[in-house]
């Protein structure tokens, strides 16, 4: 049986591991942290509060990487977009967990539904950001959206493989709300 303390430790470990994975993708894709992919994986393998914590930590670290290593300009518009990205990451995490919680389907179907819900919520928040901040509307061209969706789906597949590999190596899984109910 899992104790609350060991469950909290497992949650913290997974948040850290997935944040490290998100840093790698941020560096590879030069500012494209896969928030919808992270949110979907968290929605089916973590508690909702841990999914939001993952979104916030991944966002904070992506901002640190962007401003310290990728030379994001220290300008009001860049900082504003950073805030919009943080709100979008949290909105995506909440949408993913809400979708997973309402779905009685199997793991892969819940994962897919959570991914779509997170991607849509994330993009709606980005679209709202374009109403306040300069730029960003080019990200809503159909070909760009499809590339982003495909890239996030590929990252999700990679994260799922990583998750399964780490579990097989002995990293303890997190107890989700479903498992605790």
Tab-separated table of C-alpha atoms in Angstrom:
chain	number	residue	atom	x	y	z
A	1	UNK	CA	0.000	0.000	0.000
A	2	UNK	CA	1.221	3.470	-0.834
A	3	UNK	CA	1.550	5.914	2.036
A	4	UNK	CA	0.703	9.598	1.572
A	5	UNK	CA	4.379	10.460	2.027
A	6	UNK	CA	5.586	7.960	-0.606
A	7	UNK	CA	2.849	9.132	-2.973
A	8	UNK	CA	3.960	12.754	-2.486
A	9	UNK	CA	7.569	11.749	-3.108
A	10	UNK	CA	6.581	9.888	-6.288
A	11	UNK	CA	4.594	12.930	-7.458
A	12	UNK	CA	7.525	15.260	-6.820
A	13	UNK	CA	9.892	12.899	-8.628
A	14	UNK	CA	7.617	12.674	-11.688
A	15	UNK	CA	7.113	16.431	-11.777
A	16	UNK	CA	10.902	16.837	-11.751
A	17	UNK	CA	11.502	14.141	-14.387
A	18	UNK	CA	8.860	15.503	-16.759
A	19	UNK	CA	10.123	19.052	-16.267
A	20	UNK	CA	13.614	17.904	-17.248
A	21	UNK	CA	12.108	16.234	-20.333
A	22	UNK	CA	10.278	19.474	-21.173
A	23	UNK	CA	13.545	21.432	-20.910
A	24	UNK	CA	15.093	19.096	-23.464
A	25	UNK	CA	12.223	19.720	-25.878
A	26	UNK	CA	12.385	23.478	-25.229
A	27	UNK	CA	16.064	23.464	-26.188
A	28	UNK	CA	15.498	21.264	-29.253
A	29	UNK	CA	12.479	23.189	-30.550
A	30	UNK	CA	13.743	26.641	-29.460
A	31	UNK	CA	10.852	27.846	-27.295
A	32	UNK	CA	8.185	25.270	-28.049
A	33	UNK	CA	7.629	23.624	-24.678
A	34	UNK	CA	5.089	20.836	-25.265
A	35	UNK	CA	2.575	21.925	-22.627
A	36	UNK	CA	-0.387	19.983	-24.124
A	37	UNK	CA	1.667	16.769	-24.235
A	38	UNK	CA	2.792	17.209	-20.624
A	39	UNK	CA	-0.778	17.990	-19.537
A	40	UNK	CA	-2.221	14.917	-21.244
A	41	UNK	CA	0.337	12.557	-19.732
A	42	UNK	CA	-0.174	14.117	-16.310
A	43	UNK	CA	-3.972	13.875	-16.681
A	44	UNK	CA	-3.878	10.094	-16.917
A	45	UNK	CA	-0.963	9.402	-14.560
A	46	UNK	CA	-1.069	12.119	-11.884
A	47	UNK	CA	-3.448	13.941	-9.589
A	48	UNK	CA	-4.905	17.192	-10.944
A	49	UNK	CA	-2.970	19.375	-8.504
A	50	UNK	CA	0.256	17.650	-9.544
A	51	UNK	CA	-0.591	18.242	-13.204
A	52	UNK	CA	-1.015	21.955	-12.516
A	53	UNK	CA	2.244	21.956	-10.535
A	54	UNK	CA	3.975	20.281	-13.483
A	55	UNK	CA	2.539	22.894	-15.877
A	56	UNK	CA	3.742	25.749	-13.660
A	57	UNK	CA	7.208	24.313	-13.087
A	58	UNK	CA	7.666	23.437	-16.777
A	59	UNK	CA	6.546	26.974	-17.654
A	60	UNK	CA	8.917	28.590	-15.141
A	61	UNK	CA	11.866	26.522	-16.307
A	62	UNK	CA	11.036	27.199	-19.982
A	63	UNK	CA	11.053	30.925	-19.242
A	64	UNK	CA	14.401	30.589	-17.467
A	65	UNK	CA	15.846	28.654	-20.423
A	66	UNK	CA	14.397	31.167	-22.877
A	67	UNK	CA	15.695	34.284	-21.182
A	68	UNK	CA	19.036	32.830	-20.044
A	69	UNK	CA	20.039	30.601	-22.981
A	70	UNK	CA	17.802	31.306	-25.970
A	71	UNK	CA	18.196	35.081	-25.794
A	72	UNK	CA	14.545	36.042	-25.401
A	73	UNK	CA	14.465	39.846	-25.380
A	74	UNK	CA	13.854	41.424	-21.996
A	75	UNK	CA	10.945	43.524	-23.240
A	76	UNK	CA	7.404	44.103	-22.051
A	77	UNK	CA	5.937	42.148	-24.972
A	78	UNK	CA	8.186	39.123	-24.277
A	79	UNK	CA	7.333	39.195	-20.589
A	80	UNK	CA	3.642	39.527	-21.463
A	81	UNK	CA	3.823	36.514	-23.757
A	82	UNK	CA	5.570	34.616	-20.983
A	83	UNK	CA	2.602	35.328	-18.720
A	84	UNK	CA	0.147	34.265	-21.417
A	85	UNK	CA	2.094	31.030	-21.883
A	86	UNK	CA	1.884	30.340	-18.156
A	87	UNK	CA	-1.872	30.894	-18.136
A	88	UNK	CA	-2.228	28.736	-21.246
A	89	UNK	CA	-0.184	25.923	-19.681
A	90	UNK	CA	-2.396	25.924	-16.577
A	91	UNK	CA	-5.578	26.096	-18.679
A	92	UNK	CA	-4.340	23.123	-20.703
A	93	UNK	CA	-3.574	21.138	-17.548
A	94	UNK	CA	-7.022	21.846	-16.092
A	95	UNK	CA	-8.759	20.942	-19.369
A	96	UNK	CA	-6.772	17.707	-19.668
A	97	UNK	CA	-7.536	16.613	-16.114
A	98	UNK	CA	-11.185	17.565	-16.387
A	99	UNK	CA	-11.511	15.536	-19.586
A	100	UNK	CA	-9.688	12.520	-18.155
A	101	UNK	CA	-11.806	12.606	-14.993
A	102	UNK	CA	-15.075	12.631	-16.953
A	103	UNK	CA	-14.086	9.892	-19.368
A	104	UNK	CA	-14.792	6.306	-18.445
A	105	UNK	CA	-12.723	5.111	-21.398
A	106	UNK	CA	-9.486	3.163	-21.356
A	107	UNK	CA	-6.063	4.689	-20.839
A	108	UNK	CA	-5.169	5.442	-24.460
A	109	UNK	CA	-8.584	6.947	-25.229
A	110	UNK	CA	-8.415	9.114	-22.083
A	111	UNK	CA	-4.892	10.125	-23.069
A	112	UNK	CA	-6.013	11.118	-26.572
A	113	UNK	CA	-9.083	13.010	-25.361
A	114	UNK	CA	-7.031	14.780	-22.696
A	115	UNK	CA	-4.431	15.735	-25.286
A	116	UNK	CA	-7.014	17.267	-27.611
A	117	UNK	CA	-8.702	19.119	-24.725
A	118	UNK	CA	-5.375	20.465	-23.518
A	119	UNK	CA	-4.266	21.544	-26.990
A	120	UNK	CA	-7.541	23.389	-27.597
A	121	UNK	CA	-7.512	25.102	-24.173
A	122	UNK	CA	-3.859	26.056	-24.620
A	123	UNK	CA	-4.498	27.537	-28.062
A	124	UNK	CA	-7.626	29.417	-26.930
A	125	UNK	CA	-5.576	31.111	-24.218
A	126	UNK	CA	-2.868	31.983	-26.761
A	127	UNK	CA	-5.544	33.389	-29.081
A	128	UNK	CA	-6.878	35.522	-26.223
A	129	UNK	CA	-3.306	36.718	-25.652
A	130	UNK	CA	-3.156	37.985	-29.231
A	131	UNK	CA	-6.033	40.335	-28.379
A	132	UNK	CA	-3.881	42.054	-25.762
A	133	UNK	CA	-0.323	41.637	-27.049
A	134	UNK	CA	1.287	42.318	-30.388
A	135	UNK	CA	1.878	39.343	-32.654
A	136	UNK	CA	0.957	35.722	-32.445
A	137	UNK	CA	-1.817	35.513	-35.028
A	138	UNK	CA	0.461	33.711	-37.509
A	139	UNK	CA	0.472	30.778	-35.076
A	140	UNK	CA	-3.169	30.154	-36.016
A	141	UNK	CA	-2.602	29.470	-39.703
A	142	UNK	CA	-3.890	25.932	-40.412
A	143	UNK	CA	-0.488	24.581	-41.488
A	144	UNK	CA	1.161	25.992	-38.351
A	145	UNK	CA	-1.539	24.548	-36.083
A	146	UNK	CA	-1.183	21.138	-37.727
A	147	UNK	CA	2.605	21.206	-37.294
A	148	UNK	CA	2.209	22.168	-33.629
A	149	UNK	CA	-0.400	19.464	-33.075
A	150	UNK	CA	1.814	16.854	-34.758
A	151	UNK	CA	4.905	17.963	-32.818
A	152	UNK	CA	3.023	17.821	-29.512
A	153	UNK	CA	1.579	14.398	-30.414
A	154	UNK	CA	5.072	13.104	-31.209
A	155	UNK	CA	6.393	14.481	-27.921
A	156	UNK	CA	3.442	12.883	-26.100
A	157	UNK	CA	4.316	9.519	-27.652
A	158	UNK	CA	7.928	9.978	-26.560
A	159	UNK	CA	6.893	10.976	-23.052
A	160	UNK	CA	4.624	7.940	-22.810
A	161	UNK	CA	7.527	5.680	-23.821
A	162	UNK	CA	9.776	7.470	-21.303
A	163	UNK	CA	7.118	7.063	-18.602
A	164	UNK	CA	6.798	3.320	-19.270
A	165	UNK	CA	10.584	2.896	-19.401
A	166	UNK	CA	11.092	4.674	-16.078
A	167	UNK	CA	8.318	2.612	-14.448
A	168	UNK	CA	9.991	-0.583	-15.731
A	169	UNK	CA	13.282	0.644	-14.229
A	170	UNK	CA	11.644	0.998	-10.824
A	171	UNK	CA	10.566	4.629	-10.637
A	172	UNK	CA	7.401	4.469	-8.541
A	173	UNK	CA	4.158	5.455	-10.270
A	174	UNK	CA	1.969	8.203	-8.886
A	175	UNK	CA	-1.394	7.283	-7.398
A	176	UNK	CA	-4.080	9.095	-9.421
A	177	UNK	CA	-7.500	10.109	-8.125
A	178	UNK	CA	-8.950	7.047	-9.904
A	179	UNK	CA	-6.538	4.715	-8.135
A	180	UNK	CA	-7.231	6.343	-4.784
A	181	UNK	CA	-11.046	6.260	-5.190
